[in-house]
Coordinates of C-alpha atoms in Angstrom, one line a residue:
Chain P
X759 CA 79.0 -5.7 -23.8
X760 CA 77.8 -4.0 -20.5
X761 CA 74.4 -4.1 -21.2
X762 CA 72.9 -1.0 -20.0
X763 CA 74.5 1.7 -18.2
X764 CA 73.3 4.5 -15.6
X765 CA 74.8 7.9 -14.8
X766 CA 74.9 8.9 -11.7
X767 CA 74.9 6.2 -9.4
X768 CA 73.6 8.5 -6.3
X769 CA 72.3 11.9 -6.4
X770 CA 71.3 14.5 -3.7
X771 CA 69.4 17.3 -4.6
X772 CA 67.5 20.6 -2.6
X773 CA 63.6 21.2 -3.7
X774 CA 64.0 23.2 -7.2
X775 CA 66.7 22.0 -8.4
X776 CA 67.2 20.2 -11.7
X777 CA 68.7 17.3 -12.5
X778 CA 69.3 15.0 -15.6
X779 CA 69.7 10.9 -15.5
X780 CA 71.4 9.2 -18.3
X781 CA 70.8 5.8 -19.4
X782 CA 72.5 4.3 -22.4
X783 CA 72.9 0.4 -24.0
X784 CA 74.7 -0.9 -26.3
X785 CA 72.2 -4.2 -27.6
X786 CA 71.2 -2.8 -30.2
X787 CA 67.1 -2.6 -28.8
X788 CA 64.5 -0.4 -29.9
X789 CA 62.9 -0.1 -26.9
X790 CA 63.9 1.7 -24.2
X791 CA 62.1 2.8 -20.3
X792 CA 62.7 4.8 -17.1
X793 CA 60.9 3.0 -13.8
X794 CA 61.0 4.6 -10.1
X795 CA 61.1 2.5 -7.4
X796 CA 59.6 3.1 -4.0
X797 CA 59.2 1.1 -0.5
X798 CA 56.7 -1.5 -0.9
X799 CA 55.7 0.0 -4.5
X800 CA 57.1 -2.4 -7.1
X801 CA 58.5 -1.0 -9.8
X802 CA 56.5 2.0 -11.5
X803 CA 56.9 3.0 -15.4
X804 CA 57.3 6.4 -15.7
X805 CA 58.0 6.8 -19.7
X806 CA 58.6 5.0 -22.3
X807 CA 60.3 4.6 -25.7
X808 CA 59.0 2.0 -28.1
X809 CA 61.7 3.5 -30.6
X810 CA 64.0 6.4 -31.9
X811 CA 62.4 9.2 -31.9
X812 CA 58.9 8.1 -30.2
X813 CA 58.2 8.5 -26.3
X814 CA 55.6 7.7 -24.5
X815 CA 54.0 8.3 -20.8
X816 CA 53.9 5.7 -18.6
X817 CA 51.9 5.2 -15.1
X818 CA 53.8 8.3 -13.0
X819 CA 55.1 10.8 -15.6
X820 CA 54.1 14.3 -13.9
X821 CA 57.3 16.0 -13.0
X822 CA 59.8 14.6 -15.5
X823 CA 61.1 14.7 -19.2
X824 CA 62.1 12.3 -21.4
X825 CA 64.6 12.4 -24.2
X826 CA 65.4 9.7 -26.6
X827 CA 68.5 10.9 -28.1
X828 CA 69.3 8.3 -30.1
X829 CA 68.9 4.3 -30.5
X830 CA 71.7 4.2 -27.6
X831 CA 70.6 6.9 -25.6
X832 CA 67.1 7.1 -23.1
X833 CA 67.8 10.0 -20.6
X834 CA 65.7 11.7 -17.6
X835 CA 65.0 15.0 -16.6
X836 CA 63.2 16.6 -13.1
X837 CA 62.8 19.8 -14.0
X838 CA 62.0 21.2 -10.2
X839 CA 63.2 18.5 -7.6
X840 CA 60.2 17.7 -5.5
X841 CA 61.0 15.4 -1.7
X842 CA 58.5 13.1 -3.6
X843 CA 60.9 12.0 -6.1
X844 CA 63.5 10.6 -3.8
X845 CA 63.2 6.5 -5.0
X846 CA 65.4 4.5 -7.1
X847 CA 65.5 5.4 -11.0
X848 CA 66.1 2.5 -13.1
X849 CA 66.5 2.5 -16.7
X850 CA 65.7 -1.0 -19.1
X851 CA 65.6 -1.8 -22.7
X852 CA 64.6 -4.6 -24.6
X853 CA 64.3 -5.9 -28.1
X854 CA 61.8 -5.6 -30.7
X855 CA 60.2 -7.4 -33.7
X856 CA 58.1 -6.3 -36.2
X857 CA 55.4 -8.3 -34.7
X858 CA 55.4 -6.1 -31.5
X859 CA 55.6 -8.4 -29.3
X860 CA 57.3 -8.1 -25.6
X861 CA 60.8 -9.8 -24.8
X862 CA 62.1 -9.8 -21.4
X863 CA 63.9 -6.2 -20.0
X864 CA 67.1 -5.7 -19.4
X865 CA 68.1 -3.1 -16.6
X866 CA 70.8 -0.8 -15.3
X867 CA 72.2 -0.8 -11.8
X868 CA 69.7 1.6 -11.0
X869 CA 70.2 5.6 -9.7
X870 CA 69.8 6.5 -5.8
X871 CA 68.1 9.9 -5.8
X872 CA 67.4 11.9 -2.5
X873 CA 65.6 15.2 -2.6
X874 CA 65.7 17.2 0.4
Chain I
X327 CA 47.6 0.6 -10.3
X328 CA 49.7 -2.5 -9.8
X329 CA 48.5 -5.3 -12.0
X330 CA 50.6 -8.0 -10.2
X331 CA 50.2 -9.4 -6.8
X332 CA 52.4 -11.4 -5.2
X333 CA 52.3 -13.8 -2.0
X334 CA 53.6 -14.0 0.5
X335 CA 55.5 -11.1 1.1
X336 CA 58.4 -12.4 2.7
X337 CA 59.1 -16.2 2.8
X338 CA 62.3 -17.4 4.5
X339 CA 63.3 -21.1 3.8
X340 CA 66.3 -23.3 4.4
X341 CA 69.2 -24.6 2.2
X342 CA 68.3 -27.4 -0.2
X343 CA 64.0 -26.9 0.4
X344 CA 61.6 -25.5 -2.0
X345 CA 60.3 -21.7 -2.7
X346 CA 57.2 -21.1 -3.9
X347 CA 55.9 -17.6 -4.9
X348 CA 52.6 -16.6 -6.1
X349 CA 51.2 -13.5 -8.4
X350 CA 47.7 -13.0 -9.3
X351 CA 46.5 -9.9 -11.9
X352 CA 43.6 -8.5 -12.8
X353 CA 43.4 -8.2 -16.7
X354 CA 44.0 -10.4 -19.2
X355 CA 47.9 -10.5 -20.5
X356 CA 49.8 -11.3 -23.4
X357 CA 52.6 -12.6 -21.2
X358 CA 54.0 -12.8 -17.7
X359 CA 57.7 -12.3 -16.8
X360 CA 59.5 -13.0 -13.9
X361 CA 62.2 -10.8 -12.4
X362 CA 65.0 -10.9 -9.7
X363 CA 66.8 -8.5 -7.9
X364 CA 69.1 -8.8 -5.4
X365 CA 69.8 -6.0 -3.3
X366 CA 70.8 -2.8 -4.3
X367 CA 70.8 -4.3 -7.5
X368 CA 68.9 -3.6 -10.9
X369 CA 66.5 -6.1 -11.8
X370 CA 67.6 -9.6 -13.7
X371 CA 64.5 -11.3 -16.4
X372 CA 64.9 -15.2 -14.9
X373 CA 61.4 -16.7 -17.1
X374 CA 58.6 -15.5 -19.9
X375 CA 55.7 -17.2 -20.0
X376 CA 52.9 -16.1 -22.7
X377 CA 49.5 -16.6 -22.2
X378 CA 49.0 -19.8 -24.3
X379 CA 51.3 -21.7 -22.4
X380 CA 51.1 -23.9 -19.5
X381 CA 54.4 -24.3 -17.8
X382 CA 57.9 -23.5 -18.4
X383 CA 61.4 -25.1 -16.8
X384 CA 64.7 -23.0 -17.0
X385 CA 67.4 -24.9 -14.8
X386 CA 66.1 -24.7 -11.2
X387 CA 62.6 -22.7 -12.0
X388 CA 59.3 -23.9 -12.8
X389 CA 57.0 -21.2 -13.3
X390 CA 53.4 -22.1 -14.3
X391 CA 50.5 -20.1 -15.5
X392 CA 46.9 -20.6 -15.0
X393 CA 45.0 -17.9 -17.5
X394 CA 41.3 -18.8 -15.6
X395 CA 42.6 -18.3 -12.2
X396 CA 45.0 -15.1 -13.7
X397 CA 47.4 -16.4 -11.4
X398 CA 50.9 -17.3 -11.8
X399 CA 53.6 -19.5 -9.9
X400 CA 57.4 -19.4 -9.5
X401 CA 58.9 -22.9 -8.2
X402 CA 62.7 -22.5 -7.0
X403 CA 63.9 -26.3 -6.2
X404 CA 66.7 -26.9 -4.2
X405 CA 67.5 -23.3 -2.8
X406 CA 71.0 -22.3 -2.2
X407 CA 71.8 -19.2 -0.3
X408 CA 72.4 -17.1 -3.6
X409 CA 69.1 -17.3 -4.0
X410 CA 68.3 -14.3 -1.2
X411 CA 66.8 -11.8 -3.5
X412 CA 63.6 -10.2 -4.3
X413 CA 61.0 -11.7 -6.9
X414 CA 59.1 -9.6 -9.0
X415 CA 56.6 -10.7 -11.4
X416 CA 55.5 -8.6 -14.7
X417 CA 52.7 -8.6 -16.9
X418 CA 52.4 -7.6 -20.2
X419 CA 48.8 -6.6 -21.4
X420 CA 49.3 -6.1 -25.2
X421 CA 47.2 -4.3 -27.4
X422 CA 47.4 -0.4 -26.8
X423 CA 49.1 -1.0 -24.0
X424 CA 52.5 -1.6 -26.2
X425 CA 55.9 -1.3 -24.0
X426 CA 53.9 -1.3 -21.0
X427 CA 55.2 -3.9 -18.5
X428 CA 53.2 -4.0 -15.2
X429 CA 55.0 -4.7 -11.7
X430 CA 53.9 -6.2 -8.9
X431 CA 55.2 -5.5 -5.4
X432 CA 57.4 -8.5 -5.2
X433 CA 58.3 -11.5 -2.6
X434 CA 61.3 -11.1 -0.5
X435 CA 63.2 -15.0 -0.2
X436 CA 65.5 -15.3 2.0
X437 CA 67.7 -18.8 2.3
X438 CA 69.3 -19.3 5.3
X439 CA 72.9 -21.6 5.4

């Protein structure tokens, strides 16, 4: 298995321009989430997906887009690069029951973004 | 917000001694994870502790939980050099908060040869 997987590893982009993050994992878990993280800030959520076809905002969602594409697939979009959103992206997932409680996350190697 | 807060920052240990980190929160939880990451690395889950437990053991860790105090404590025995990471712990609120795990700024070990 490789768990979960992140596309692109770095990124540089100029003020305005657009970009889209991919995430994907193959476990077989409903739920699915995109964190940024900064200097000294933890990690921060910025959505969520509890399952297909649901998404949900997390603690820092202005200036991004979520798509859950399918059960696999979580991606990110910045719609208008901002010097604010230079951090590391990661993307997790984690199972499910039908008790909703919370199992442990699983994360990709992360994404280095830069916006200049 | 952060939820979590961990102490000390930065602890920097010997070979074969003891780490200690702490986290305190705020709210109530329905459980408390903790995290690893070593550098430039995603994050790794190491322990889950839910609120109506005590302690927990997995290998090396001990990570105990004290609900009254919200505070929370990760024991690493015997620290070996691969232990040099960062330490985050996570709490889980519940409730309408579903999906929402909370971060807290994490403790940076570092275990000198």
């Amino acid at each position: 298995n490789a768990g979960v997987t992140q596309t692109p590893k770095f990124q540089v982009l100029k003020t305005g321009q657009s970009m889209t993050l991919q995430c994907a994992q193959d476990m077989n878990h409903n739920s699915m989430y995109w964190y940024r993280q900064d200097p000294g800030m933890g990690l921060r959520l910025i959505y969520y997906s509890a399952s297909e076809g649901t998404t949900d905002k997390g603690e820092v969602p202005n200036g991004y887009n979520v798509s859950r594409l399918n059960k696999r697939e979580f991606s990110l979009r910045l719609e208008s690069a901002a010097p604010s959103q230079t951090s590391v992206y990661f993307c997790a997932s984690s199972p499910r029951d039908r008790d909703r409680r919370m199992y442990e996350q699983y994360f990709g190697p992360g994404t280095r973004l830069t916006v200049t | 917000s952060q939820q979590g807060e961990e102490d000390p920052q930065a602890l920097s240990i010997q070979e074969g001694e003891n780490a200690t980190m702490n986290c305190s929160y705020k709210t109530s939880i329905n459980n408390l994870q903790w995290y690893r990451q070593n550098s430039g690395r995603g994050l790794v889950h190491l322990i889950l502790i839910r609120s109506n437990e005590r302690e927990k053991h997995s290998g090396r860790l001990r990570v105990t939980l004290d609900t009254s105090k919200k505070s929370s404590s990760l024991l690493i025995t015997a620290s070996r050099a691969a232990d040099t990471a960062s330490y985050f712990c996570a709490t889980y609120a519940g409730g309408t908060s579903y999906g929402k795990l909370t971060f807290g700024q994490g403790t940076i070990l570092t275990v000198h040869p």
